[in-house]
Amino acid sequence: MANIVFTSTINKRGINPYVPVSAELATQLKESWRKPLPVLVQVNNTPEPPWPINMMPAGDGNFYLYLSGEVLKASNTQVGSVVEITLQFDENYKPGPADPMPIWFSEALEQNQLAKQRWSELTPSLQKEILRYMARLKSVEAQNRNTQLAIHVLSGGKGRFLARSWNE
């Protein structure tokens, strides 16, 4: 698949540096795509090989190409820099959770059908975020505490989990 090359200014949305990608450019990568779009990215021709990043949909056909601190540092750029962006659709991208579901979390979901149903309705990116968080919990106490909280909010209870307010 061909590369798309364009020049843009790095902007800031909240605390996140990004480059806007127009619907027209995104369509050249993948027609009619409306979910996070996996791409390989170079900023000012660095790095080699390109970074894998998911462009996030803006809701109107346009996308946000968020740039991490690592990307900015490696490309020697910052918010306000005018950069040359090279994009290519990432044909090797594999969607879905990168971390396996911990047995203790899986067992808790099996014991609560409402939580299990709501789990299946979460976006894949949110499932992935929760599994990444759960997989890194070290102590049994932390695992139990976070599993109870996750099951509570997935069951429709109000609370804060993963820096979000749930069911409010």
Short mmCIF file of C-alpha atoms in Angstrom, two decimals:
data_model
loop_
_atom_site.label_atom_id
_atom_site.label_comp_id
_atom_site.label_asym_id
_atom_site.label_seq_id
_atom_site.Cartn_x
_atom_site.Cartn_y
_atom_site.Cartn_z
CA MET A 1 0.00 0.00 0.00
CA ALA A 2 1.25 3.48 -0.84
CA ASN A 3 2.47 6.05 1.65
CA ILE A 4 0.64 9.31 2.17
CA VAL A 5 2.88 12.28 2.86
CA PHE A 6 1.64 15.67 4.07
CA THR A 7 2.82 18.68 6.07
CA SER A 8 1.03 19.86 9.19
CA THR A 9 1.53 21.66 12.49
CA ILE A 10 1.55 19.73 15.76
CA ASN A 11 -1.41 20.99 17.81
CA LYS A 12 -2.52 20.27 21.35
CA ARG A 13 -5.90 18.83 22.40
CA GLY A 14 -6.20 18.92 26.17
CA ILE A 15 -2.73 17.73 27.17
CA ASN A 16 -2.22 15.57 24.06
CA PRO A 17 -0.10 16.63 21.09
CA TYR A 18 -1.63 15.63 17.76
CA VAL A 19 -1.68 16.24 14.04
CA PRO A 20 -5.10 16.52 12.34
CA VAL A 21 -5.67 14.12 9.46
CA SER A 22 -8.42 15.10 7.04
CA ALA A 23 -11.17 12.75 5.94
CA GLU A 24 -9.78 12.94 2.40
CA LEU A 25 -6.35 11.71 3.50
CA ALA A 26 -7.82 9.04 5.79
CA THR A 27 -9.93 7.75 2.87
CA GLN A 28 -6.75 7.28 0.85
CA LEU A 29 -5.50 4.99 3.62
CA LYS A 30 -8.73 3.05 4.15
CA GLU A 31 -12.07 3.92 2.60
CA SER A 32 -15.12 4.37 4.89
CA TRP A 33 -13.15 3.68 8.09
CA ARG A 34 -14.85 5.12 11.21
CA LYS A 35 -13.04 3.43 14.11
CA PRO A 36 -9.44 3.77 15.35
CA LEU A 37 -7.28 3.43 12.24
CA PRO A 38 -4.00 1.48 12.63
CA VAL A 39 -1.18 3.22 10.77
CA LEU A 40 2.58 3.23 10.53
CA VAL A 41 3.92 6.76 11.07
CA GLN A 42 7.09 8.67 10.40
CA VAL A 43 7.55 12.26 11.58
CA ASN A 44 10.20 14.11 9.58
CA ASN A 45 11.33 10.75 8.14
CA THR A 46 11.99 9.20 11.56
CA PRO A 47 12.12 6.49 12.80
CA GLU A 48 12.98 3.53 10.65
CA PRO A 49 10.93 1.36 10.86
CA PRO A 50 7.88 3.61 11.36
CA TRP A 51 5.90 3.76 14.63
CA PRO A 52 2.65 1.81 14.85
CA ILE A 53 -0.08 4.20 16.07
CA ASN A 54 -3.88 4.17 15.97
CA MET A 55 -5.38 7.35 14.54
CA MET A 56 -8.51 8.25 16.49
CA PRO A 57 -11.73 9.26 14.71
CA ALA A 58 -12.95 12.81 15.30
CA GLY A 59 -16.56 11.84 14.48
CA ASP A 60 -16.84 13.75 11.22
CA GLY A 61 -14.58 11.61 9.01
CA ASN A 62 -11.44 13.41 10.17
CA PHE A 63 -8.90 11.79 12.52
CA TYR A 64 -6.52 12.79 15.30
CA LEU A 65 -3.00 11.41 14.98
CA TYR A 66 -1.84 11.61 18.61
CA LEU A 67 1.92 11.81 19.08
CA SER A 68 3.46 10.44 22.27
CA GLY A 69 6.37 12.08 24.08
CA GLU A 70 8.58 9.31 22.68
CA VAL A 71 7.56 10.25 19.12
CA LEU A 72 8.18 13.96 19.76
CA LYS A 73 11.58 13.31 21.32
CA ALA A 74 12.74 10.93 18.59
CA SER A 75 11.64 13.34 15.85
CA ASN A 76 13.04 16.37 17.73
CA THR A 77 9.67 18.15 17.53
CA GLN A 78 7.18 19.81 19.87
CA VAL A 79 3.73 21.39 19.87
CA GLY A 80 3.82 24.15 17.25
CA SER A 81 6.41 22.41 15.06
CA VAL A 82 5.65 22.14 11.36
CA VAL A 83 6.31 18.52 10.44
CA GLU A 84 6.22 16.18 7.48
CA ILE A 85 4.04 13.18 8.26
CA THR A 86 4.30 9.90 6.37
CA LEU A 87 1.41 7.47 6.92
CA GLN A 88 0.72 3.95 5.75
CA PHE A 89 -2.13 1.62 6.75
CA ASP A 90 -0.77 -1.02 9.14
CA GLU A 91 -1.67 -4.28 7.38
CA ASN A 92 -0.16 -6.33 10.22
CA TYR A 93 -2.26 -4.78 12.98
CA LYS A 94 -4.01 -7.38 15.12
CA PRO A 95 -7.00 -5.99 17.06
CA GLY A 96 -8.10 -7.19 20.44
CA PRO A 97 -6.66 -7.35 23.92
CA ALA A 98 -2.88 -7.60 24.08
CA ASP A 99 -2.96 -8.97 27.61
CA PRO A 100 -4.77 -12.21 28.40
CA MET A 101 -7.67 -12.02 30.81
CA PRO A 102 -6.45 -12.97 34.30
CA ILE A 103 -8.14 -16.13 35.60
CA TRP A 104 -9.34 -14.34 38.74
CA PHE A 105 -11.05 -11.63 36.67
CA SER A 106 -12.57 -14.17 34.27
CA GLU A 107 -13.98 -16.17 37.19
CA ALA A 108 -15.53 -13.03 38.70
CA LEU A 109 -17.21 -12.19 35.37
CA GLU A 110 -18.58 -15.75 35.12
CA GLN A 111 -20.20 -15.36 38.55
CA ASN A 112 -22.02 -12.16 37.54
CA GLN A 113 -23.96 -12.43 34.27
CA LEU A 114 -24.87 -8.72 34.15
CA ALA A 115 -21.22 -7.72 34.50
CA LYS A 116 -20.27 -10.34 31.89
CA GLN A 117 -22.88 -8.97 29.47
CA ARG A 118 -21.76 -5.36 29.99
CA TRP A 119 -18.12 -6.47 29.59
CA SER A 120 -18.97 -7.88 26.15
CA GLU A 121 -20.60 -4.55 25.20
CA LEU A 122 -17.50 -2.47 26.03
CA THR A 123 -15.44 -1.19 23.13
CA PRO A 124 -12.40 -3.34 22.35
CA SER A 125 -10.11 -0.45 23.31
CA LEU A 126 -11.70 -0.17 26.78
CA GLN A 127 -11.51 -3.94 27.27
CA LYS A 128 -7.86 -3.76 26.29
CA GLU A 129 -7.23 -0.92 28.75
CA ILE A 130 -8.91 -2.81 31.61
CA LEU A 131 -7.02 -6.03 30.86
CA ARG A 132 -3.71 -4.15 30.63
CA TYR A 133 -4.40 -2.62 34.04
CA MET A 134 -5.53 -5.90 35.63
CA ALA A 135 -2.56 -7.83 34.26
CA ARG A 136 -0.14 -5.48 36.01
CA LEU A 137 -1.65 -5.80 39.49
CA LYS A 138 0.88 -7.56 41.71
CA SER A 139 -0.68 -8.25 45.09
CA VAL A 140 -3.68 -10.47 45.71
CA GLU A 141 -5.21 -7.60 47.70
CA ALA A 142 -4.95 -5.23 44.72
CA GLN A 143 -6.35 -7.90 42.41
CA ASN A 144 -9.33 -8.51 44.72
CA ARG A 145 -10.00 -4.81 45.33
CA ASN A 146 -9.90 -3.91 41.62
CA THR A 147 -11.90 -6.97 40.56
CA GLN A 148 -14.65 -6.08 43.05
CA LEU A 149 -14.72 -2.50 41.79
CA ALA A 150 -14.76 -3.58 38.14
CA ILE A 151 -17.61 -6.03 38.74
CA HIS A 152 -19.50 -3.35 40.70
CA VAL A 153 -19.34 -0.76 37.89
CA LEU A 154 -19.91 -3.34 35.15
CA SER A 155 -23.03 -4.44 37.03
CA GLY A 156 -24.40 -0.90 36.87
CA GLY A 157 -23.13 0.42 40.19
CA LYS A 158 -21.81 3.96 40.46
CA GLY A 159 -18.13 4.42 41.12
CA ARG A 160 -14.72 5.46 39.84
CA PHE A 161 -12.60 2.90 38.06
CA LEU A 162 -9.66 3.53 35.75
CA ALA A 163 -9.93 7.29 36.30
CA ARG A 164 -13.52 7.32 34.98
CA SER A 165 -16.87 7.84 36.61
CA TRP A 166 -19.12 4.93 35.73
CA ASN A 167 -22.94 4.91 35.54
CA GLU A 168 -23.47 8.51 36.60
#
